XYZ file of N, CA and C in Angstrom:
459
model
N -32.354 -5.185 1.188
C -30.996 -5.462 1.071
C -30.545 -6.456 2.181
N -29.757 -7.321 1.790
C -29.195 -8.446 2.708
C -27.797 -8.120 3.172
N -27.512 -8.819 4.271
C -25.906 -8.794 4.727
C -25.022 -9.234 3.625
N -25.537 -10.137 2.798
C -24.553 -10.867 2.046
C -24.071 -9.711 0.801
N -25.068 -8.790 0.672
C -24.690 -7.592 -0.463
C -23.378 -6.768 0.188
N -23.518 -6.604 1.323
C -22.237 -5.641 2.078
C -21.084 -6.730 2.129
N -21.339 -7.960 2.248
C -19.973 -8.757 2.506
C -19.372 -8.887 1.092
N -20.091 -8.792 -0.083
C -19.377 -8.757 -1.317
C -18.637 -7.565 -1.418
N -18.815 -6.446 -0.971
C -18.102 -5.207 -0.853
C -17.496 -5.135 0.401
N -16.933 -6.085 1.099
C -16.355 -6.039 2.426
C -15.010 -5.193 2.495
N -14.369 -5.695 1.452
C -12.847 -4.879 1.293
C -13.014 -3.546 0.997
N -13.764 -3.059 0.268
C -14.067 -1.685 -0.068
C -14.576 -0.851 1.143
N -15.572 -1.458 1.736
C -16.329 -0.829 2.658
C -15.363 -0.721 4.039
N -14.528 -1.571 4.294
C -13.700 -1.587 5.302
C -12.433 -0.469 5.090
N -12.007 -0.571 3.822
C -11.061 0.457 3.477
C -11.539 2.001 3.640
N -12.615 2.078 3.224
C -13.326 3.459 3.355
C -13.517 4.119 4.780
N -13.948 2.875 5.554
C -14.154 3.080 7.040
C -12.824 3.353 7.694
N -11.686 2.653 7.437
C -10.546 3.040 8.160
C -9.952 4.398 7.660
N -10.081 4.771 6.459
C -9.481 6.075 5.963
C -10.222 7.211 6.688
N -11.530 7.009 6.923
C -12.281 8.093 7.675
C -11.940 8.093 9.215
N -11.474 7.014 9.512
C -11.093 6.912 11.034
C -9.687 7.346 11.085
N -8.883 7.203 10.201
C -7.698 7.838 10.198
C -7.600 9.350 10.010
N -8.712 9.961 9.038
C -8.729 11.384 9.127
C -9.221 11.920 10.288
N -10.025 11.424 10.908
C -10.780 11.928 12.223
C -9.560 11.692 13.261
N -8.877 10.551 13.237
C -7.808 10.510 14.293
C -6.845 11.626 14.220
N -6.444 11.976 13.010
C -5.493 13.130 12.896
C -5.970 14.412 13.318
N -7.433 14.653 12.986
C -7.983 15.780 13.539
C -8.041 16.114 14.960
N -8.236 14.977 15.665
C -8.373 15.267 17.075
C -7.291 14.597 17.966
N -6.093 14.309 17.302
C -4.945 13.761 18.194
C -3.672 14.774 17.943
N -3.019 15.083 18.941
C -1.872 15.891 18.853
C -0.651 15.060 18.724
N -0.672 13.874 19.019
C 0.348 12.963 18.875
C 0.230 12.171 17.612
N 1.089 12.615 16.629
C 1.075 11.825 15.291
C 1.551 10.508 15.295
N 2.336 10.013 16.292
C 2.858 8.658 16.250
C 1.718 7.669 16.665
N 0.737 8.264 17.512
C -0.566 7.308 17.652
C -1.325 7.269 16.193
N -1.444 8.226 15.402
C -2.193 7.978 14.200
C -1.191 7.057 13.228
N 0.012 7.189 13.273
C 0.712 6.080 12.411
C 0.324 4.705 12.950
N 0.451 4.560 14.298
C 0.223 3.259 14.933
C -1.215 2.738 14.676
N -2.130 3.508 14.752
C -3.605 3.283 14.484
C -3.866 2.955 12.962
N -3.240 3.661 12.127
C -3.161 3.553 10.685
C -2.696 2.068 10.315
N -1.437 1.646 10.927
C -0.739 0.550 10.482
C -1.557 -0.687 11.114
N -2.186 -0.500 12.406
C -2.930 -1.630 13.035
C -4.157 -1.924 11.980
N -4.838 -0.867 11.977
C -6.164 -0.816 11.256
C -5.856 -1.457 9.697
N -5.064 -0.985 9.087
C -4.722 -1.692 7.637
C -4.239 -2.967 7.574
N -3.379 -3.239 8.680
C -2.963 -4.647 8.899
C -4.235 -5.547 9.025
N -5.212 -5.238 9.806
C -6.352 -6.034 10.073
C -7.095 -6.110 8.865
N -7.303 -5.160 8.024
C -8.091 -5.283 6.878
C -7.322 -6.162 5.948
N -6.121 -6.104 5.928
C -5.369 -6.972 4.940
C -5.495 -8.456 5.472
N -5.330 -8.693 6.682
C -5.618 -10.093 7.351
C -6.950 -10.603 6.912
N -7.981 -9.611 7.113
C -9.430 -9.959 7.030
C -9.649 -10.383 5.614
N -8.947 -9.671 4.681
C -9.140 -9.880 3.269
C -8.886 -11.413 2.787
N -8.029 -11.893 3.542
C -7.895 -13.343 3.106
C -8.949 -14.340 3.375
N -9.895 -14.103 4.143
C -10.863 -15.033 4.478
C -11.952 -15.229 3.345
N -11.960 -16.547 3.144
C -12.627 -16.893 1.797
C -14.127 -16.599 1.936
N -14.798 -16.342 0.772
C -16.107 -16.130 0.710
C -16.790 -16.493 -0.514
N -17.970 -16.709 -0.609
C -18.666 -16.947 -1.928
C -18.794 -15.760 -2.722
N -18.504 -15.809 -4.154
C -18.535 -14.612 -4.940
C -20.065 -14.283 -5.344
N -20.081 -13.092 -6.078
C -21.433 -12.912 -6.439
C -21.385 -11.428 -7.281
N -22.518 -11.078 -7.564
C -22.498 -9.737 -8.288
C -23.396 -8.736 -7.805
N -23.197 -7.435 -7.918
C -24.350 -6.548 -7.555
C -24.500 -5.618 -8.586
N -25.626 -4.652 -8.402
C -25.970 -3.581 -9.199
C -26.111 -3.982 -10.688
N -26.794 -5.161 -10.783
C -26.936 -5.682 -12.268
C -25.862 -6.104 -12.947
N -24.802 -6.751 -12.175
C -23.493 -7.291 -12.834
C -22.420 -6.195 -13.032
N -22.664 -4.851 -12.569
C -21.612 -3.836 -12.682
C -20.558 -4.051 -11.722
N -20.856 -4.726 -10.569
C -19.829 -5.047 -9.562
C -19.785 -6.442 -9.178
N -18.526 -7.104 -9.629
C -18.465 -8.509 -9.534
C -17.337 -8.889 -8.687
N -17.602 -9.818 -7.815
C -16.487 -10.220 -6.885
C -16.548 -11.896 -6.875
N -15.378 -12.482 -7.109
C -14.984 -13.977 -6.998
C -13.702 -14.091 -6.551
N -13.317 -15.465 -6.558
C -11.961 -15.735 -5.857
C -10.760 -15.014 -6.724
N -10.761 -14.773 -7.930
C -9.800 -14.163 -8.687
C -9.775 -12.694 -8.228
N -10.747 -11.949 -8.257
C -10.728 -10.364 -7.873
C -10.248 -10.407 -6.325
N -10.798 -11.427 -5.414
C -10.198 -11.375 -4.180
C -8.638 -11.556 -4.071
N -8.249 -12.367 -4.821
C -6.716 -12.628 -4.867
C -5.944 -11.371 -5.263
N -6.658 -10.653 -6.312
C -5.895 -9.465 -6.800
C -6.021 -8.309 -5.817
N -7.173 -8.313 -5.016
C -7.338 -7.296 -3.965
C -6.126 -7.538 -2.832
N -6.107 -8.756 -2.424
C -5.263 -9.169 -1.510
C -3.794 -8.776 -1.845
N -3.445 -9.064 -3.019
C -1.885 -8.547 -3.506
C -1.607 -7.041 -3.218
N -2.814 -6.383 -3.653
C -2.614 -4.893 -3.615
C -2.543 -4.478 -2.134
N -3.432 -5.085 -1.313
C -3.316 -4.860 -0.006
C -2.068 -5.106 0.623
N -1.307 -6.183 0.332
C 0.076 -6.468 0.736
C 0.756 -5.542 0.244
N 0.902 -5.247 -0.925
C 1.758 -3.948 -1.428
C 1.683 -2.850 -0.670
N 0.416 -2.183 -0.473
C 0.249 -1.069 0.358
C 0.865 -1.306 1.717
N 0.572 -2.294 2.336
C 1.013 -2.587 3.608
C 2.626 -2.421 3.695
N 3.250 -3.023 2.727
C 4.616 -2.876 2.655
C 5.069 -1.386 2.488
N 4.372 -0.802 1.774
C 4.634 0.836 1.549
C 4.450 1.474 2.857
N 3.364 1.171 3.638
C 3.029 1.986 4.869
C 4.209 1.571 5.875
N 4.672 0.163 6.001
C 5.643 -0.016 6.876
C 6.971 0.481 6.633
N 7.203 0.748 5.454
C 8.483 1.377 4.902
C 8.382 3.009 5.137
N 7.396 3.605 5.121
C 7.129 5.019 5.286
C 7.217 5.541 6.612
N 7.236 4.768 7.647
C 7.022 5.208 9.007
C 8.152 6.005 9.322
N 9.418 5.832 9.073
C 10.581 6.818 9.361
C 10.265 8.161 8.681
N 9.893 8.165 7.327
C 9.483 9.211 6.646
C 8.568 10.020 7.166
N 7.636 9.494 7.724
C 6.386 10.197 8.508
C 6.806 10.769 9.733
N 7.758 10.211 10.454
C 8.026 10.737 11.815
C 9.087 11.874 11.698
N 9.572 12.313 10.556
C 10.269 13.411 10.388
C 9.424 14.694 10.826
N 10.206 15.520 11.102
C 9.575 16.915 11.706
C 8.802 17.636 10.625
N 9.319 17.660 9.467
C 8.762 18.467 8.243
C 7.413 17.657 7.920
N 7.322 16.369 8.012
C 6.267 15.549 7.565
C 5.092 15.192 8.702
N 5.245 15.924 9.707
C 4.184 15.591 11.015
C 2.900 15.994 10.558
N 2.763 16.895 9.969
C 1.477 17.493 9.605
C 0.670 16.801 8.310
N 1.465 15.861 7.860
C 0.927 15.048 6.719
C 0.664 13.666 6.896
N 0.503 13.232 8.149
C 0.454 11.764 8.252
C -0.828 11.316 7.909
N -1.959 11.848 8.325
C -3.103 11.239 7.908
C -3.604 11.459 6.490
N -3.266 12.512 5.983
C -3.641 12.634 4.428
C -2.721 11.610 3.663
N -1.483 11.388 4.150
C -0.686 10.267 3.631
C -1.419 9.058 3.353
N -1.950 8.453 4.413
C -2.535 7.263 4.535
C -3.892 7.276 3.952
N -4.574 8.354 4.025
C -6.040 8.415 3.506
C -5.905 8.579 1.960
N -5.104 9.377 1.377
C -4.895 9.206 -0.124
C -4.688 7.856 -0.707
N -3.754 7.219 -0.049
C -3.080 6.046 -0.487
C -4.327 5.064 -0.410
N -5.047 4.891 0.818
C -6.278 4.052 0.977
C -7.195 4.389 -0.077
N -7.602 5.573 -0.329
C -8.710 5.885 -1.138
C -8.455 5.607 -2.626
N -7.104 5.617 -2.860
C -6.505 5.127 -4.316
C -6.819 3.783 -4.283
N -6.670 2.966 -3.055
C -6.626 1.471 -3.266
C -8.137 1.191 -3.366
N -9.048 2.004 -2.758
C -10.501 1.639 -2.840
C -10.722 1.689 -4.466
N -10.411 2.794 -4.976
C -10.475 2.747 -6.352
C -10.041 1.629 -7.120
N -8.815 1.282 -6.835
C -8.326 0.148 -7.521
C -9.049 -1.080 -7.464
N -9.728 -1.302 -6.137
C -10.332 -2.390 -5.848
C -11.547 -2.325 -6.410
N -12.331 -1.229 -6.677
C -13.548 -1.162 -7.493
C -13.438 -1.408 -9.114
N -12.145 -1.026 -9.481
C -11.769 -1.139 -10.901
C -11.742 -2.769 -11.103
N -10.920 -3.376 -10.218
C -10.785 -4.711 -10.213
C -12.232 -5.420 -10.263
N -13.078 -5.126 -9.514
C -14.642 -5.565 -9.503
C -15.452 -5.096 -10.461
N -15.069 -4.214 -11.401
C -16.181 -3.605 -12.335
C -16.386 -4.792 -13.405
N -17.691 -4.682 -13.469
C -18.143 -5.796 -14.434
C -18.425 -5.355 -15.903
N -18.296 -3.890 -16.200
C -18.431 -3.434 -17.636
C -17.399 -2.022 -17.610
N -17.236 -1.688 -18.737
C -16.384 -0.758 -18.903
C -16.996 0.804 -18.362
N -18.177 0.790 -18.409
C -18.780 2.124 -17.843
C -18.425 2.191 -16.273
N -18.649 1.256 -15.604
C -18.214 1.108 -14.249
C -16.741 1.349 -14.094
N -15.878 0.832 -14.971
C -14.545 0.956 -14.668
C -14.259 2.568 -14.965
N -14.639 3.180 -15.988
C -14.213 4.577 -16.322
C -14.865 5.363 -15.162
N -16.172 5.197 -14.613
C -16.734 6.052 -13.576
C -15.878 5.999 -12.365
N -15.628 4.714 -12.027
C -14.805 4.689 -10.662
C -13.418 5.335 -10.808
N -12.754 5.293 -12.010
C -11.529 5.946 -12.336
C -11.641 7.573 -12.108
N -12.718 8.077 -12.571
C -12.907 9.488 -12.430
C -13.266 9.870 -11.017
N -14.136 9.206 -10.402
C -14.542 9.443 -8.995
C -13.298 9.313 -8.133
N -12.605 8.278 -8.141
C -11.581 8.123 -7.325
C -10.500 9.093 -7.414
N -10.126 9.600 -8.716
C -9.187 10.805 -8.875
C -9.624 11.836 -8.185
N -10.942 12.190 -8.426
C -11.513 13.413 -7.700
C -11.458 13.452 -6.237
N -11.721 12.188 -5.496
C -11.672 12.032 -4.105
C -10.294 12.523 -3.610
N -9.304 12.014 -4.352
C -8.049 12.052 -3.883
C -7.436 13.684 -4.046
N -7.978 14.218 -4.990
C -7.641 15.718 -4.927
C -8.299 16.549 -3.945
N -9.449 16.139 -3.618
C -10.356 16.813 -2.586
C -9.672 16.824 -1.405
N -9.262 15.509 -0.980
C -8.667 15.334 0.222
C -7.354 15.907 0.422
N -6.481 16.113 -0.549
C -5.194 16.737 -0.479
C -5.656 18.381 -0.558
N -6.392 18.828 -1.128
C -6.641 20.225 -1.165
C -7.491 20.685 0.179
N -8.296 19.906 0.577
C -9.052 20.072 1.712
C -8.291 20.137 3.165
N -7.236 18.917 3.155
C -6.378 18.916 4.111
C -5.470 20.077 4.234
N -5.035 20.522 3.258
C -4.223 21.814 3.083
C -4.854 23.001 3.531
N -6.153 23.252 3.346
C -7.122 24.311 3.728
C -7.243 24.362 5.160
N -7.380 23.047 5.706
C -7.836 23.019 7.114
C -6.498 23.287 7.958
N -5.420 22.924 7.407
C -4.260 23.128 8.154
C -3.899 24.752 7.988
N -4.205 25.444 7.077
C -3.958 26.746 6.971
C -4.886 27.471 8.043
N -6.146 27.063 8.269
C -7.007 27.700 9.107
C -6.639 27.562 10.538
N -6.170 26.344 10.848
C -5.793 26.060 12.211
C -4.513 26.654 12.715
N -3.711 27.511 11.684
C -2.370 27.926 12.089
C -2.655 29.314 12.635
């Protein structure tokens, strides 16, 4: 495997990486404002990084395709999510929402990863499988975060 294979999936891999970093930051940080700032900074960096042009290609026998059109669609989705993140800062700083900061960002980012994979799907089987997997990941994060908070109380 070559580095170019990973560059074709750069947006998806970076989004998964920052979602994991946000979840780890929430676990180990008592200051939720830092988690908000880290989340906004990392997602802004990924959004800016997604505008860098690259040569398209396909992976996994054509099941994953990436070209300029899919890249533009992913950039539009990233900008929309970034606007949502900036508008939700006041909501997340409320006392009743302070325990939901990390999972708020993680669920939205993992949903965005699922949408990005659906945009890059080369056939309907890939489209269907990514839809099923991304739904399951969102549910597991929500349930797992709730169980972890009950154990820590």
